[in-house]
């Protein structure tokens, strides 16, 4: 290992960060995971599963993964939203990094999930909800890093005129 390190120091590359193992040298890369919003839009309000961002192992962003999850039809006082943007909170970063114990999130609004607020479009509405399919909205709910989420209509508000989805999710 010392010889590998000495060779690297003698002829440095443009890499700012390297990982050496017994059999190879690697550099970390950020790669696009694909456009989950495109597949979400194609799925409409049918039975296609939602995709939800989950942590396989706390302590490393490398363990974040999109997982399929069954979509739940809204009850009378709920709506299902096709999520277009989600706000990233420091709480989410700390949870993903393993810096918050689960007990610290148990009684919180979103629980031990990623995301608490989002913006999107209503794709299904319960009979008692005062929102309609096609409404652009801002919402609060657990696990909002998802393609779809079903939440209480009282936690959803119409998107203000002139506000885009990204701005609404970060406000």
mmCIF file of C-alpha atoms in Angstrom:
data_model
loop_
_atom_site.group_PDB
_atom_site.id
_atom_site.type_symbol
_atom_site.label_atom_id
_atom_site.label_comp_id
_atom_site.label_asym_id
_atom_site.label_seq_id
_atom_site.Cartn_x
_atom_site.Cartn_y
_atom_site.Cartn_z
ATOM 1 C CA UNK A 1 0.000 0.000 0.000
ATOM 2 C CA UNK A 2 2.882 2.345 0.773
ATOM 3 C CA UNK A 3 4.293 1.772 -2.727
ATOM 4 C CA UNK A 4 0.929 2.620 -4.328
ATOM 5 C CA UNK A 5 0.694 5.790 -2.290
ATOM 6 C CA UNK A 6 4.271 6.766 -3.151
ATOM 7 C CA UNK A 7 3.561 6.281 -6.896
ATOM 8 C CA UNK A 8 0.450 8.436 -6.614
ATOM 9 C CA UNK A 9 2.316 11.200 -4.806
ATOM 10 C CA UNK A 10 5.132 11.115 -7.376
ATOM 11 C CA UNK A 11 2.714 11.421 -10.333
ATOM 12 C CA UNK A 12 -0.472 13.019 -9.021
ATOM 13 C CA UNK A 13 -3.634 12.943 -11.093
ATOM 14 C CA UNK A 14 -6.423 15.492 -11.318
ATOM 15 C CA UNK A 15 -8.455 13.484 -8.793
ATOM 16 C CA UNK A 16 -9.081 15.282 -5.505
ATOM 17 C CA UNK A 17 -10.081 12.159 -3.600
ATOM 18 C CA UNK A 18 -8.932 8.558 -4.045
ATOM 19 C CA UNK A 19 -9.740 5.254 -2.399
ATOM 20 C CA UNK A 20 -7.019 2.613 -2.355
ATOM 21 C CA UNK A 21 -7.641 -1.065 -1.714
ATOM 22 C CA UNK A 22 -5.395 -4.090 -2.066
ATOM 23 C CA UNK A 23 -6.371 -4.644 -5.695
ATOM 24 C CA UNK A 24 -7.315 -1.242 -7.128
ATOM 25 C CA UNK A 25 -7.550 2.533 -6.952
ATOM 26 C CA UNK A 26 -10.971 4.205 -7.166
ATOM 27 C CA UNK A 27 -12.405 7.718 -7.162
ATOM 28 C CA UNK A 28 -15.892 8.596 -5.925
ATOM 29 C CA UNK A 29 -18.394 9.726 -8.561
ATOM 30 C CA UNK A 30 -21.853 11.248 -8.504
ATOM 31 C CA UNK A 31 -24.062 9.578 -11.071
ATOM 32 C CA UNK A 32 -27.573 10.446 -12.122
ATOM 33 C CA UNK A 33 -30.052 7.827 -10.974
ATOM 34 C CA UNK A 34 -32.400 8.435 -13.873
ATOM 35 C CA UNK A 35 -35.514 10.562 -14.034
ATOM 36 C CA UNK A 36 -38.008 9.159 -11.553
ATOM 37 C CA UNK A 37 -40.493 11.955 -12.318
ATOM 38 C CA UNK A 38 -40.901 10.749 -15.903
ATOM 39 C CA UNK A 39 -41.920 7.251 -14.815
ATOM 40 C CA UNK A 40 -44.134 8.764 -12.105
ATOM 41 C CA UNK A 41 -45.990 10.902 -14.642
ATOM 42 C CA UNK A 42 -46.519 7.892 -16.880
ATOM 43 C CA UNK A 43 -47.959 5.863 -14.015
ATOM 44 C CA UNK A 44 -50.883 8.262 -13.471
ATOM 45 C CA UNK A 45 -53.296 7.269 -10.722
ATOM 46 C CA UNK A 46 -53.266 3.557 -11.488
ATOM 47 C CA UNK A 47 -51.756 0.707 -9.535
ATOM 48 C CA UNK A 48 -48.121 1.375 -10.486
ATOM 49 C CA UNK A 49 -46.083 1.564 -7.272
ATOM 50 C CA UNK A 50 -44.634 4.776 -5.935
ATOM 51 C CA UNK A 51 -40.888 5.183 -5.554
ATOM 52 C CA UNK A 52 -39.755 6.314 -2.107
ATOM 53 C CA UNK A 53 -36.251 7.358 -1.066
ATOM 54 C CA UNK A 54 -35.023 5.083 1.708
ATOM 55 C CA UNK A 55 -31.851 4.651 3.739
ATOM 56 C CA UNK A 56 -30.428 1.120 3.585
ATOM 57 C CA UNK A 57 -27.741 1.904 6.149
ATOM 58 C CA UNK A 58 -27.503 5.103 8.131
ATOM 59 C CA UNK A 59 -24.205 6.909 8.082
ATOM 60 C CA UNK A 60 -23.597 7.017 4.338
ATOM 61 C CA UNK A 61 -25.343 8.840 1.527
ATOM 62 C CA UNK A 62 -24.231 5.935 -0.675
ATOM 63 C CA UNK A 63 -26.923 3.821 0.983
ATOM 64 C CA UNK A 64 -29.804 5.997 -0.228
ATOM 65 C CA UNK A 65 -31.950 4.099 -2.699
ATOM 66 C CA UNK A 66 -35.299 4.389 -4.458
ATOM 67 C CA UNK A 67 -37.635 1.598 -3.381
ATOM 68 C CA UNK A 68 -41.011 0.600 -4.774
ATOM 69 C CA UNK A 69 -43.909 1.077 -2.391
ATOM 70 C CA UNK A 70 -47.590 0.359 -2.909
ATOM 71 C CA UNK A 71 -49.713 3.430 -3.388
ATOM 72 C CA UNK A 72 -52.666 3.865 -1.050
ATOM 73 C CA UNK A 73 -55.996 5.204 -2.251
ATOM 74 C CA UNK A 74 -57.014 8.298 -0.303
ATOM 75 C CA UNK A 75 -59.650 8.105 2.416
ATOM 76 C CA UNK A 76 -62.496 10.653 2.376
ATOM 77 C CA UNK A 77 -60.363 13.354 3.998
ATOM 78 C CA UNK A 78 -57.134 12.650 2.083
ATOM 79 C CA UNK A 79 -55.531 13.320 -1.296
ATOM 80 C CA UNK A 80 -52.853 11.510 -3.285
ATOM 81 C CA UNK A 81 -50.198 13.810 -4.701
ATOM 82 C CA UNK A 82 -47.790 13.199 -7.544
ATOM 83 C CA UNK A 83 -44.732 14.855 -6.011
ATOM 84 C CA UNK A 84 -42.864 17.300 -8.240
ATOM 85 C CA UNK A 85 -40.410 18.785 -5.689
ATOM 86 C CA UNK A 86 -39.411 18.043 -2.098
ATOM 87 C CA UNK A 87 -37.696 20.261 0.447
ATOM 88 C CA UNK A 88 -34.429 18.991 1.931
ATOM 89 C CA UNK A 89 -34.110 19.734 5.639
ATOM 90 C CA UNK A 90 -31.027 19.506 7.820
ATOM 91 C CA UNK A 91 -33.037 16.950 9.837
ATOM 92 C CA UNK A 92 -33.053 14.682 6.739
ATOM 93 C CA UNK A 93 -29.289 15.033 6.327
ATOM 94 C CA UNK A 94 -28.669 14.270 10.001
ATOM 95 C CA UNK A 95 -31.038 11.254 9.894
ATOM 96 C CA UNK A 96 -29.375 9.851 6.750
ATOM 97 C CA UNK A 97 -25.938 10.282 8.311
ATOM 98 C CA UNK A 98 -26.979 8.456 11.485
ATOM 99 C CA UNK A 99 -26.560 11.569 13.642
ATOM 100 C CA UNK A 100 -30.121 11.445 15.013
ATOM 101 C CA UNK A 101 -31.397 8.457 16.967
ATOM 102 C CA UNK A 102 -34.774 7.076 15.879
ATOM 103 C CA UNK A 103 -36.186 8.059 19.281
ATOM 104 C CA UNK A 104 -35.563 11.716 18.429
ATOM 105 C CA UNK A 105 -37.933 11.401 15.455
ATOM 106 C CA UNK A 106 -40.598 9.037 16.817
ATOM 107 C CA UNK A 107 -43.009 11.702 18.034
ATOM 108 C CA UNK A 108 -42.214 14.166 15.279
ATOM 109 C CA UNK A 109 -44.481 15.092 12.401
ATOM 110 C CA UNK A 110 -42.693 12.958 9.790
ATOM 111 C CA UNK A 111 -41.275 10.236 12.014
ATOM 112 C CA UNK A 112 -38.172 8.344 10.951
ATOM 113 C CA UNK A 113 -38.569 9.120 7.231
ATOM 114 C CA UNK A 114 -36.917 11.401 4.672
ATOM 115 C CA UNK A 115 -38.783 14.558 3.735
ATOM 116 C CA UNK A 116 -41.564 16.552 5.381
ATOM 117 C CA UNK A 117 -42.783 18.990 2.730
ATOM 118 C CA UNK A 118 -43.346 18.873 -0.984
ATOM 119 C CA UNK A 119 -45.239 20.338 -3.882
ATOM 120 C CA UNK A 120 -47.031 18.522 -6.641
ATOM 121 C CA UNK A 121 -50.291 17.730 -8.372
ATOM 122 C CA UNK A 122 -53.356 16.049 -6.876
ATOM 123 C CA UNK A 123 -53.960 12.764 -8.746
ATOM 124 C CA UNK A 124 -56.706 11.346 -6.498
ATOM 125 C CA UNK A 125 -58.948 13.033 -3.953
ATOM 126 C CA UNK A 126 -61.216 11.609 -1.279
ATOM 127 C CA UNK A 127 -64.897 12.557 -1.366
ATOM 128 C CA UNK A 128 -64.528 14.899 1.629
ATOM 129 C CA UNK A 129 -61.360 16.651 0.452
ATOM 130 C CA UNK A 130 -61.770 20.224 -0.752
ATOM 131 C CA UNK A 131 -59.172 19.709 -3.493
ATOM 132 C CA UNK A 132 -59.600 18.317 -6.999
ATOM 133 C CA UNK A 133 -57.609 16.129 -9.333
ATOM 134 C CA UNK A 134 -55.220 18.357 -11.269
ATOM 135 C CA UNK A 135 -54.796 20.972 -8.513
ATOM 136 C CA UNK A 136 -51.215 22.198 -8.008
ATOM 137 C CA UNK A 137 -50.490 22.062 -4.272
ATOM 138 C CA UNK A 138 -48.019 22.426 -1.399
ATOM 139 C CA UNK A 139 -48.184 19.655 1.205
ATOM 140 C CA UNK A 140 -46.743 18.481 4.497
ATOM 141 C CA UNK A 141 -46.405 14.768 5.163
ATOM 142 C CA UNK A 142 -43.964 12.034 6.072
ATOM 143 C CA UNK A 143 -41.677 10.423 3.494
ATOM 144 C CA UNK A 144 -42.172 13.187 0.937
ATOM 145 C CA UNK A 145 -39.059 12.129 -0.986
ATOM 146 C CA UNK A 146 -41.329 10.022 -3.187
ATOM 147 C CA UNK A 147 -43.057 9.993 -6.540
ATOM 148 C CA UNK A 148 -46.479 9.825 -4.845
ATOM 149 C CA UNK A 149 -47.808 10.292 -1.330
ATOM 150 C CA UNK A 150 -51.240 10.103 0.269
ATOM 151 C CA UNK A 151 -51.823 12.686 3.014
ATOM 152 C CA UNK A 152 -54.577 14.374 4.998
ATOM 153 C CA UNK A 153 -56.199 17.143 2.946
ATOM 154 C CA UNK A 154 -55.822 19.510 5.934
ATOM 155 C CA UNK A 155 -52.020 19.346 5.384
ATOM 156 C CA UNK A 156 -52.353 20.473 1.756
ATOM 157 C CA UNK A 157 -52.833 23.980 0.321
ATOM 158 C CA UNK A 158 -53.208 25.278 -3.227
ATOM 159 C CA UNK A 159 -49.962 26.407 -4.853
ATOM 160 C CA UNK A 160 -49.988 30.234 -4.860
ATOM 161 C CA UNK A 161 -50.250 31.862 -8.287
ATOM 162 C CA UNK A 162 -46.845 32.569 -9.777
ATOM 163 C CA UNK A 163 -45.053 30.063 -7.518
ATOM 164 C CA UNK A 164 -43.247 27.140 -9.143
ATOM 165 C CA UNK A 165 -42.976 23.664 -7.602
ATOM 166 C CA UNK A 166 -39.300 24.038 -6.606
ATOM 167 C CA UNK A 167 -39.869 27.320 -4.780
ATOM 168 C CA UNK A 168 -42.982 25.999 -3.049
ATOM 169 C CA UNK A 169 -41.206 22.916 -1.700
ATOM 170 C CA UNK A 170 -38.370 24.976 -0.267
ATOM 171 C CA UNK A 171 -40.423 27.708 1.406
#
